XYZ file of C-alpha atoms in Angstrom:
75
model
C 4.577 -16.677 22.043
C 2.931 -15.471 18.674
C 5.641 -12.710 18.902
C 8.296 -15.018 19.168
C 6.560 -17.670 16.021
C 6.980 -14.166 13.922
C 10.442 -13.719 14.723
C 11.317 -17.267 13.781
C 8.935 -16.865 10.747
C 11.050 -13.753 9.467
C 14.311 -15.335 9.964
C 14.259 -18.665 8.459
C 12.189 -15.858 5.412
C 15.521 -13.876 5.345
C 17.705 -17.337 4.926
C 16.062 -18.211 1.733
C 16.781 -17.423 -1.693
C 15.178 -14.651 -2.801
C 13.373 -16.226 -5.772
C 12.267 -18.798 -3.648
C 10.773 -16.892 -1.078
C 9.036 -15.139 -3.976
C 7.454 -18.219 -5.347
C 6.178 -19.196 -1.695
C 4.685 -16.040 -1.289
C 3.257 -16.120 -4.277
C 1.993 -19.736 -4.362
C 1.363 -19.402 -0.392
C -0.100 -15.898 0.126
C -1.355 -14.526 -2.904
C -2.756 -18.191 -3.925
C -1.106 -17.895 -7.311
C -1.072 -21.018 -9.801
C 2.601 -22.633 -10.833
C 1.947 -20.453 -14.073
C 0.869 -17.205 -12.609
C 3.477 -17.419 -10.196
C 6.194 -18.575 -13.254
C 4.950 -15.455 -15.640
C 5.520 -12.891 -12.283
C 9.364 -14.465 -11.607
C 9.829 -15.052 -14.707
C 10.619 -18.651 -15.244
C 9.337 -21.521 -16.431
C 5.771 -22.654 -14.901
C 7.797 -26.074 -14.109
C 10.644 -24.489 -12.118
C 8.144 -22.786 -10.003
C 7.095 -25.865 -9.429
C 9.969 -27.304 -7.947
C 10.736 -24.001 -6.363
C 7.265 -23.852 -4.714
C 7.903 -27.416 -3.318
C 11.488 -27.224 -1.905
C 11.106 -23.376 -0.637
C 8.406 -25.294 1.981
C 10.882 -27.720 2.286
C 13.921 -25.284 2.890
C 11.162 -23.001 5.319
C 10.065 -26.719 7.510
C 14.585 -27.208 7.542
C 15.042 -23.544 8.209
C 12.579 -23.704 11.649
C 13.204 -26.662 13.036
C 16.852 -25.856 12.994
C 15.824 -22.886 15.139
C 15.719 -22.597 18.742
C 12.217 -23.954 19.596
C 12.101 -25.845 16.381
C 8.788 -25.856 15.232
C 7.230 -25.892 18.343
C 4.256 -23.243 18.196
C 3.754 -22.983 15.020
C 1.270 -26.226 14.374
C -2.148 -25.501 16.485
């Protein structure tokens, strides 16, 4: 099943826009702040804001539109 989550993980990745999945990671993964994360894209600290915010939207649209939805990926 975690194999599977992964997959789905990757994909709905791979549908985003690029500067949005950059934002999430960098928010998400490397724990950035809005600023940090603006000065490494490049934009303004209040866009990657709002890109932060409707990249997890897009991600939460992106999986449950999936096959299995979003089953397996809440504990």
């Amino acid at each position: 099943m975690r194999g599977e989550v992964k997959t789905r993980l990757a994909k709905a990745l791979d549908e985003m826009d690029a500067t949005d999945r950059e934002v999430l990671a960098l928010r998400h993964f490397e724990q950035l702040t809005n600023a940090e994360a603006a000065r490494v894209v490049g934009i303004e600290e209040r866009a990657a804001g709002k890109r932060y915010l409707r990249a997890l939207a897009r991600l939460r649209e992106i999986l449950s539109e999936l096959p299995g939805g979003l089953t397996g990926l809440r504990p």
